[in-house]
PDB file of C-alpha atoms in Angstrom:
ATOM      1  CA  UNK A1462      20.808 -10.753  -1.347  1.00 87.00           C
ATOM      2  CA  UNK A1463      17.974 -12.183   0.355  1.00 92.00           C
ATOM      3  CA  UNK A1464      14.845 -11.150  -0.191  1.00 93.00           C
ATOM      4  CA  UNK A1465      11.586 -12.089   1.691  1.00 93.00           C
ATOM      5  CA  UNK A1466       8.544 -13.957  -0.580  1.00 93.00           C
ATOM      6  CA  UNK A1467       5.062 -14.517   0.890  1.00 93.00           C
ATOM      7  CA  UNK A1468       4.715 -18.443   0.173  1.00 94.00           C
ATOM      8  CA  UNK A1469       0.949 -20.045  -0.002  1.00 93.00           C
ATOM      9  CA  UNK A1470       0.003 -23.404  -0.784  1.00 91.00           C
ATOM     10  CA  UNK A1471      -1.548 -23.421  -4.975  1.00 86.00           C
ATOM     11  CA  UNK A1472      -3.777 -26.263  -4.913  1.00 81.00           C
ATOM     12  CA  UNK A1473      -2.937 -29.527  -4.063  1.00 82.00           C
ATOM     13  CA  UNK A1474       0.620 -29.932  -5.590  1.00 79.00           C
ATOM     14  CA  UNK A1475       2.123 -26.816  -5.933  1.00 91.00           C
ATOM     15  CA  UNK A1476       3.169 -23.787  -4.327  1.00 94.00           C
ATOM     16  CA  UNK A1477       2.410 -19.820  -5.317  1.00 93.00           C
ATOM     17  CA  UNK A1478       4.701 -16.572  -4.012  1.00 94.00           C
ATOM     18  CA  UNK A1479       5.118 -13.196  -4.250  1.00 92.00           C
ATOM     19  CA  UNK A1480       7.809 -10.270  -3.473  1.00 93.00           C
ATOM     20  CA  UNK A1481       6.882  -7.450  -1.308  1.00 90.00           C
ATOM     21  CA  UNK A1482      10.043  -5.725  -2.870  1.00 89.00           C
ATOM     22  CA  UNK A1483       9.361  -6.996  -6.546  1.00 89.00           C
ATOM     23  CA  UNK A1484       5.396  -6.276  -6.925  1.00 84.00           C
ATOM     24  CA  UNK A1485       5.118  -7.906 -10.254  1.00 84.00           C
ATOM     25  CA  UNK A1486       6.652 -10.771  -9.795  1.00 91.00           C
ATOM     26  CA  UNK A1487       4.682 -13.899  -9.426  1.00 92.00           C
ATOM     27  CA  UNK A1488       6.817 -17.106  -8.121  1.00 94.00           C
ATOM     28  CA  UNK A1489       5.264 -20.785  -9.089  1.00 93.00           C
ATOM     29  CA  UNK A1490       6.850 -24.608  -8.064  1.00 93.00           C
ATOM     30  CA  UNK A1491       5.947 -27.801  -7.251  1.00 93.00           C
ATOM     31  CA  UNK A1492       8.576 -27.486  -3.926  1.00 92.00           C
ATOM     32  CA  UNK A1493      10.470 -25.371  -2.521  1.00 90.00           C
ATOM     33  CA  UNK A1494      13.715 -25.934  -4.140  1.00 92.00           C
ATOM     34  CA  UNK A1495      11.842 -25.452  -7.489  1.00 94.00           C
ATOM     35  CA  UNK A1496      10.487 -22.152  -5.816  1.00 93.00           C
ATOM     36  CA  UNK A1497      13.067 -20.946  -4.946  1.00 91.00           C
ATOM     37  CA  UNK A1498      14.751 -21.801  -8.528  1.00 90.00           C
ATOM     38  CA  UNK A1499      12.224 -19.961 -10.134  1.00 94.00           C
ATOM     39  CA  UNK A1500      12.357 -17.069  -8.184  1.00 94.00           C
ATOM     40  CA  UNK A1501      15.468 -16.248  -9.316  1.00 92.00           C
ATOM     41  CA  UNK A1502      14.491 -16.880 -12.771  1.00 93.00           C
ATOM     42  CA  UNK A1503      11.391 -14.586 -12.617  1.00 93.00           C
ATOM     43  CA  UNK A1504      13.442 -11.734 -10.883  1.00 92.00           C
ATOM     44  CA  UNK A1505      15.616 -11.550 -13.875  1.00 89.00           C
ATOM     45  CA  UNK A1506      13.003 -12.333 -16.397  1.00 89.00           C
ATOM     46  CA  UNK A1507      11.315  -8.608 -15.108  1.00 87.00           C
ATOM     47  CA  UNK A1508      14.446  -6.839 -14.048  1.00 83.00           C
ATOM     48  CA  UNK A1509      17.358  -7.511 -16.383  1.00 81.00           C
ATOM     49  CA  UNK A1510      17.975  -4.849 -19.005  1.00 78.00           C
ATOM     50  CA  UNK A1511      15.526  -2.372 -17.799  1.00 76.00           C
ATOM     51  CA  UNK A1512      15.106   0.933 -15.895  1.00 73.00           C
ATOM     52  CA  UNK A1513      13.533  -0.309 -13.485  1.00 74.00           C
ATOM     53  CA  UNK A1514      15.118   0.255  -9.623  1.00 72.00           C
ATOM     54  CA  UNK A1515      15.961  -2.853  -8.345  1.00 77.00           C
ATOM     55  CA  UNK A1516      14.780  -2.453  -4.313  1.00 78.00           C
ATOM     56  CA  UNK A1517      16.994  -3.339  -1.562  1.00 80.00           C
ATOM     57  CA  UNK A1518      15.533  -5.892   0.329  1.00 87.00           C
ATOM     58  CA  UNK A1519      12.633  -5.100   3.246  1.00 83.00           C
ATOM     59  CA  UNK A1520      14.478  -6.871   5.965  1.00 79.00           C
ATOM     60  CA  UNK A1521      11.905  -5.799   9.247  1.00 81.00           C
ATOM     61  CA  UNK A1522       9.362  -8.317   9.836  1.00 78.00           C
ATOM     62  CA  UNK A1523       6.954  -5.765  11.264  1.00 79.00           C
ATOM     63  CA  UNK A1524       6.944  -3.930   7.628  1.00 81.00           C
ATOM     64  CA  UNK A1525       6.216  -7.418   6.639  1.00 82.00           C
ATOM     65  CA  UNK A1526       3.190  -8.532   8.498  1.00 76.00           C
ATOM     66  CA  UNK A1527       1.574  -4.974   8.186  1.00 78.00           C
ATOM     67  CA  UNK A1528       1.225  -5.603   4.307  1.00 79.00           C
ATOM     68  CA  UNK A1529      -2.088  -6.828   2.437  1.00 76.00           C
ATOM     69  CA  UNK A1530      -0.148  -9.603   0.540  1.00 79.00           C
ATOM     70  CA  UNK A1531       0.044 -11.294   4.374  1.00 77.00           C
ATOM     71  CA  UNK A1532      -3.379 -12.570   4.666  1.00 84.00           C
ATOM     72  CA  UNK A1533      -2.307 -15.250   7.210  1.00 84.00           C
ATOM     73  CA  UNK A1534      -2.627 -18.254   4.865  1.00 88.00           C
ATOM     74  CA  UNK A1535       1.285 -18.356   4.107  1.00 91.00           C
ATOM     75  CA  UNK A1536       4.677 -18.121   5.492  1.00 91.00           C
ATOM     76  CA  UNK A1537       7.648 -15.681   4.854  1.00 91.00           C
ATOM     77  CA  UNK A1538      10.772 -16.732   3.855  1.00 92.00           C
ATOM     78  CA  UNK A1539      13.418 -15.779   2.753  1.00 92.00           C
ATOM     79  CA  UNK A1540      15.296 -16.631  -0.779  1.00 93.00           C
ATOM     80  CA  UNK A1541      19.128 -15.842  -1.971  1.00 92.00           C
ATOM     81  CA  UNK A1542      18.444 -13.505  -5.280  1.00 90.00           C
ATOM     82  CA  UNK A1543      21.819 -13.475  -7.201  1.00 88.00           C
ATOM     83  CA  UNK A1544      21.721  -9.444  -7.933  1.00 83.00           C
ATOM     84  CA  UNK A1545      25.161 -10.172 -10.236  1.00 82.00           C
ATOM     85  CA  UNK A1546      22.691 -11.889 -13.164  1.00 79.00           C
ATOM     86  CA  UNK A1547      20.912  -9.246 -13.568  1.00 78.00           C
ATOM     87  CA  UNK A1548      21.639  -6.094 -15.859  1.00 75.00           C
ATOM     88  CA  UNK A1549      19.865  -3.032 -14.718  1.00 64.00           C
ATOM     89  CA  UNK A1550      20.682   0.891 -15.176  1.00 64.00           C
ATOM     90  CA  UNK A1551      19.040   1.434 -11.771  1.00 61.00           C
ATOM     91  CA  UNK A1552      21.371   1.505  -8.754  1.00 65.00           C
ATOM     92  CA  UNK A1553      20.823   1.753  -5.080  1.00 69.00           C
ATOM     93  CA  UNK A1554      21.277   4.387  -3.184  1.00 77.00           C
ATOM     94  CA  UNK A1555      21.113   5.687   0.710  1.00 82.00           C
ATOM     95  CA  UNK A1556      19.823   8.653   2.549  1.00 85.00           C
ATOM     96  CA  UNK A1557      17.852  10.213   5.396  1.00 90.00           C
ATOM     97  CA  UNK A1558      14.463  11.625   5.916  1.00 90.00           C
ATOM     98  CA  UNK A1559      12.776  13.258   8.554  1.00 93.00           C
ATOM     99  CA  UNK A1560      10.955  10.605  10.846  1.00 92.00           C
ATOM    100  CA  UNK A1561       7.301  11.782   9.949  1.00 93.00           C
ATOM    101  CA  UNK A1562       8.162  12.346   6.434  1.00 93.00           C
ATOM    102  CA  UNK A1563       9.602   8.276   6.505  1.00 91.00           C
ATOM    103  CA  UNK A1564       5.744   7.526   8.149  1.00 92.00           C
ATOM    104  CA  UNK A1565       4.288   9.170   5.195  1.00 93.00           C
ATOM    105  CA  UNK A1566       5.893   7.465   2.540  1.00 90.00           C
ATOM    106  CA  UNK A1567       5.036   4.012   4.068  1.00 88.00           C
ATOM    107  CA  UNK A1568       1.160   5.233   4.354  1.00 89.00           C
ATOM    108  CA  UNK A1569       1.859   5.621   1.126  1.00 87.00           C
ATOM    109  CA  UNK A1570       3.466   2.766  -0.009  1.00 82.00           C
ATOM    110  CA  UNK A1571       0.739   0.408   2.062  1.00 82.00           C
ATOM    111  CA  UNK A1572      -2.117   2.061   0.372  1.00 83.00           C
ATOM    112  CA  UNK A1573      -0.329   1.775  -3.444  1.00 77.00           C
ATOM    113  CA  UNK A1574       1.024  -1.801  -2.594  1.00 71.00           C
ATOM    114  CA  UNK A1575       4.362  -1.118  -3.647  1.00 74.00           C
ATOM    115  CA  UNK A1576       7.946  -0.837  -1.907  1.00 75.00           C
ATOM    116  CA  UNK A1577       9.143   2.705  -0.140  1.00 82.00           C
ATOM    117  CA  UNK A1578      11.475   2.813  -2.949  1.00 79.00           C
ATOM    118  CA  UNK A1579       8.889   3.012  -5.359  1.00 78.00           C
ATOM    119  CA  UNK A1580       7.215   5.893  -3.712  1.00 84.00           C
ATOM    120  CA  UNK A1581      10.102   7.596  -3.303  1.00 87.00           C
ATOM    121  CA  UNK A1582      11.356   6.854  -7.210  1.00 81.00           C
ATOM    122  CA  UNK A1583       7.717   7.929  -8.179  1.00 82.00           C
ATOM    123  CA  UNK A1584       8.014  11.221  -6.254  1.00 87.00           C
ATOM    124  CA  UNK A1585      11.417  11.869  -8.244  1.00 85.00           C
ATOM    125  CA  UNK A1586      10.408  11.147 -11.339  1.00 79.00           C
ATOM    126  CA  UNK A1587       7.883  13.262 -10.759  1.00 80.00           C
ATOM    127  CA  UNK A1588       9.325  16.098 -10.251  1.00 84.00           C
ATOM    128  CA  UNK A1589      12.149  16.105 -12.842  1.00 81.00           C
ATOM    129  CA  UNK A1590       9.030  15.722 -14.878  1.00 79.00           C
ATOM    130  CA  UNK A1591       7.535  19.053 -13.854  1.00 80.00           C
ATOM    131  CA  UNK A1592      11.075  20.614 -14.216  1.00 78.00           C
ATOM    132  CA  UNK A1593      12.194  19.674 -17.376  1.00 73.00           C
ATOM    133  CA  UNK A1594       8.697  20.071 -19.045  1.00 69.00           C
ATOM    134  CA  UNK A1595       8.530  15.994 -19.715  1.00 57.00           C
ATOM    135  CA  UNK A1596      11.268  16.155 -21.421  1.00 57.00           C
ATOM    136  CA  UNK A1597      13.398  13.944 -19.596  1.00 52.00           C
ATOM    137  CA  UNK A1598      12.279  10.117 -20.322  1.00 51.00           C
ATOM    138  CA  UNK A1599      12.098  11.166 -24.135  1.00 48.00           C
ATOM    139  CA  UNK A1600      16.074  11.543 -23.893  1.00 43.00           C
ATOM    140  CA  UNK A1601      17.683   8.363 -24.311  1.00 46.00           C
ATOM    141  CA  UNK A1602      19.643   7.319 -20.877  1.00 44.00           C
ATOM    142  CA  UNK A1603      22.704   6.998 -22.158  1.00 41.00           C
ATOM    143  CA  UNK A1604      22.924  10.819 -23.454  1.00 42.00           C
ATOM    144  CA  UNK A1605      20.816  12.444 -20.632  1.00 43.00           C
ATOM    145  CA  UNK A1606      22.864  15.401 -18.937  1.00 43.00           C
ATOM    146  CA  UNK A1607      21.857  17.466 -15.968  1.00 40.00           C
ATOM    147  CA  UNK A1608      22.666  21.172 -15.209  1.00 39.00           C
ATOM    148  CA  UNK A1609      22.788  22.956 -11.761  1.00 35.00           C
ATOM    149  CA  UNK A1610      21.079  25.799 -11.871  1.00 34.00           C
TER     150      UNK A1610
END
């Protein structure tokens, strides 16, 4: 999939990058083509084998200029991220939302500095929180159940 990366110069040599969509990962090289390497290699360094949601790629420009990461001293671009090599337990999913309830989550999201995903996955865990009395991270994945009702 290809994700966009904010790309700034990192001294003289070197180049520095970061993922809207992956907010803690940090992307170093001495070119692009070792940028771009290491992107890949960072993505699975903090995603494979976890929990976490793996985002699906922001793909509007607009949503991209609007964030703080783009303080007009890089360039986007956009790098191939080989989803197969990575192991997670998260998976994507799609669904609607009322237009003004969308516009919220982005306030949101701009004012946390992380994806609409991660609002959204915040919210949830949230309230299955609240409903099952914090019980429900303290269940190991693999044997959690859910019942209507």
């Amino acid at each position: 999939m290809q994700y966009p990366l904010y790309v700034r110069r990192d001294g003289d040599a070197g180049f520095r990058a970061n993922f809207p969509d992956f907010p803690r990962v940090v992307v170093h090289g001495n070119s692009i083509d070792e940028l771009k390497s290491d992107a890949q290699q960072a993505v699975e360094l903090a995603y494979d084998r976890s929990e976490q949601i793996i985002p699906a790629p922001t793909r509007s420009t607009s949503e991209l200029h609007v964030l703080d990461m783009d303080d007009g001293e890089g360039i986007w671009m956009f790098v191939d991220i080989n989803l197969a090599r990575v192991t997670s337990l998260a998976v994507s999913i799609q669904f609607s939302l009322l237009e003004g309830l969308l516009q919220q989550v982005d306030l949101a999201a701009r004012e946390c500095h992380i994806t609409r995903s991660a609002v959204i996955t915040l919210a949830v865990v949230h309230e299955l929180a609240s409903r099952y009395e914090g019980q429900l991270f303290s269940i190991p994945v693999s044997q959690r159940g859910f019942v209507d009702g």
